[in-house]
mmCIF file of C-alpha atoms in Angstrom:
data_model
loop_
_atom_site.group_PDB
_atom_site.id
_atom_site.type_symbol
_atom_site.label_atom_id
_atom_site.label_comp_id
_atom_site.label_asym_id
_atom_site.label_seq_id
_atom_site.Cartn_x
_atom_site.Cartn_y
_atom_site.Cartn_z
ATOM 1 C CA MET K 1 -76.109 36.467 1.728
ATOM 2 C CA VAL K 2 -79.293 34.810 0.491
ATOM 3 C CA ALA K 3 -81.195 32.414 2.779
ATOM 4 C CA ASN K 4 -83.094 29.397 1.491
ATOM 5 C CA HIS K 5 -86.553 28.300 2.705
ATOM 6 C CA SER K 6 -85.111 26.280 5.611
ATOM 7 C CA GLY K 7 -83.086 29.216 6.912
ATOM 8 C CA GLY K 8 -79.735 27.963 5.606
ATOM 9 C CA CYS K 9 -77.432 29.913 3.380
ATOM 10 C CA ARG K 10 -78.115 29.435 -0.323
ATOM 11 C CA SER K 11 -75.456 31.777 -1.674
ATOM 12 C CA PHE K 12 -73.274 34.675 -0.695
ATOM 13 C CA SER K 13 -70.554 36.871 -2.144
ATOM 14 C CA ILE K 14 -67.301 37.931 -0.571
ATOM 15 C CA PHE K 15 -64.875 40.554 -1.821
ATOM 16 C CA HIS K 16 -61.521 40.945 -0.039
ATOM 17 C CA LEU K 17 -62.864 40.103 3.408
ATOM 18 C CA PRO K 18 -60.212 38.855 5.887
ATOM 19 C CA LEU K 19 -60.641 35.139 6.630
ATOM 20 C CA LYS K 20 -61.098 35.581 10.382
ATOM 21 C CA SER K 21 -63.982 37.991 9.779
ATOM 22 C CA PHE K 22 -65.403 35.777 7.070
ATOM 23 C CA PHE K 23 -65.650 32.670 9.262
ATOM 24 C CA SER K 24 -67.574 34.572 11.917
ATOM 25 C CA TYR K 25 -70.452 34.622 9.377
ATOM 26 C CA VAL K 26 -70.361 30.900 8.603
ATOM 27 C CA VAL K 27 -73.082 28.843 10.243
ATOM 28 C CA ARG K 28 -71.941 25.957 12.462
ATOM 29 C CA ARG K 29 -74.356 23.578 10.738
ATOM 30 C CA GLN K 30 -72.969 24.287 7.259
ATOM 31 C CA ARG K 31 -72.689 21.032 5.255
ATOM 32 C CA PHE K 32 -71.206 22.259 1.976
ATOM 33 C CA PHE K 33 -68.632 25.038 1.871
ATOM 34 C CA TYR K 34 -67.553 26.329 -1.545
ATOM 35 C CA VAL K 35 -65.268 29.353 -1.765
ATOM 36 C CA TYR K 36 -63.560 28.435 -5.039
ATOM 37 C CA ASN K 37 -61.698 31.339 -6.682
ATOM 38 C CA SER K 38 -63.106 33.862 -4.183
ATOM 39 C CA ASN K 39 -60.068 36.154 -3.734
ATOM 40 C CA LEU K 40 -59.488 34.855 -0.191
ATOM 41 C CA ILE K 41 -56.019 35.569 1.195
ATOM 42 C CA GLY K 42 -54.273 34.579 4.408
ATOM 43 C CA GLU K 43 -54.356 31.525 6.621
ATOM 44 C CA ILE K 44 -57.256 29.136 7.116
ATOM 45 C CA THR K 45 -58.638 29.920 10.555
ATOM 46 C CA GLU K 46 -58.789 27.313 13.324
ATOM 47 C CA ARG K 47 -62.540 27.997 13.515
ATOM 48 C CA ILE K 48 -63.103 25.820 10.453
ATOM 49 C CA VAL K 49 -63.186 22.842 12.832
ATOM 50 C CA ASP K 50 -66.324 24.354 14.412
ATOM 51 C CA MET K 51 -68.188 23.339 11.247
ATOM 52 C CA VAL K 52 -68.922 19.872 12.647
ATOM 53 C CA TYR K 53 -71.500 18.988 9.963
ATOM 54 C CA LEU K 54 -69.184 19.840 7.072
ATOM 55 C CA GLU K 55 -69.283 17.234 4.278
ATOM 56 C CA LYS K 56 -67.615 18.997 1.364
ATOM 57 C CA LEU K 57 -64.936 21.690 1.448
ATOM 58 C CA VAL K 58 -63.724 23.525 -1.675
ATOM 59 C CA MET K 59 -61.274 26.384 -1.101
ATOM 60 C CA SER K 60 -59.010 26.083 -4.151
ATOM 61 C CA HIS K 61 -57.772 28.884 -6.393
ATOM 62 C CA ASN K 62 -57.406 31.452 -3.617
ATOM 63 C CA GLY K 63 -54.392 33.109 -2.005
ATOM 64 C CA LEU K 64 -54.373 30.868 1.065
ATOM 65 C CA CYS K 65 -51.169 30.111 2.962
ATOM 66 C CA GLY K 66 -50.016 28.478 6.173
ATOM 67 C CA GLY K 67 -51.007 25.192 7.717
ATOM 68 C CA ILE K 68 -54.313 23.455 8.144
ATOM 69 C CA SER K 69 -55.653 22.631 11.598
ATOM 70 C CA SER K 70 -55.281 18.950 12.464
ATOM 71 C CA GLY K 71 -58.830 19.259 13.822
ATOM 72 C CA LEU K 72 -60.014 19.262 10.209
ATOM 73 C CA PHE K 73 -59.186 15.558 10.104
ATOM 74 C CA MET K 74 -61.494 14.931 13.063
ATOM 75 C CA LEU K 75 -64.633 16.140 11.275
ATOM 76 C CA LYS K 76 -66.580 12.897 10.969
ATOM 77 C CA ASN K 77 -68.858 13.996 8.109
ATOM 78 C CA LEU K 78 -66.141 15.477 5.892
ATOM 79 C CA SER K 79 -65.689 13.191 2.905
ATOM 80 C CA ILE K 80 -64.946 15.333 -0.152
ATOM 81 C CA LEU K 81 -61.626 17.144 -0.379
ATOM 82 C CA VAL K 82 -59.404 17.902 -3.354
ATOM 83 C CA GLY K 83 -55.626 18.211 -3.753
ATOM 84 C CA LYS K 84 -53.017 18.228 -0.993
ATOM 85 C CA ILE K 85 -55.666 18.378 1.725
ATOM 86 C CA GLN K 86 -57.164 15.139 0.399
ATOM 87 C CA GLU K 87 -53.782 13.370 0.496
ATOM 88 C CA ASP K 88 -53.157 14.443 4.106
ATOM 89 C CA PHE K 89 -56.720 13.515 5.093
ATOM 90 C CA GLU K 90 -56.416 10.005 3.611
ATOM 91 C CA LYS K 91 -53.046 9.479 5.315
ATOM 92 C CA HIS K 92 -54.508 10.532 8.681
ATOM 93 C CA GLN K 93 -57.548 8.269 8.197
ATOM 94 C CA SER K 94 -55.366 5.231 7.429
ATOM 95 C CA GLU K 95 -53.164 5.895 10.465
ATOM 96 C CA HIS K 96 -55.991 6.642 12.910
ATOM 97 C CA GLY K 97 -58.862 4.862 11.116
#
């Protein structure tokens, strides 16, 4: 992990780390979360909803399975999603706007 001048995470590398362990390293104030094509496998942990400042989430091209916490739709700052997650997010927003 490499920190930037304000103490946030600038970049990091992950190799075959279980998702539950991985999310224990993610900072709650993280705004942009990119783990594109990072060899992640397993389910997306419920702890992702702890990232209350999250604006952009990119987790495509991994070996992820299972469902996505409905709490993800409650993250007020999250505005950039791609694929099936985006479709579900937009449906939830129109129903609960």
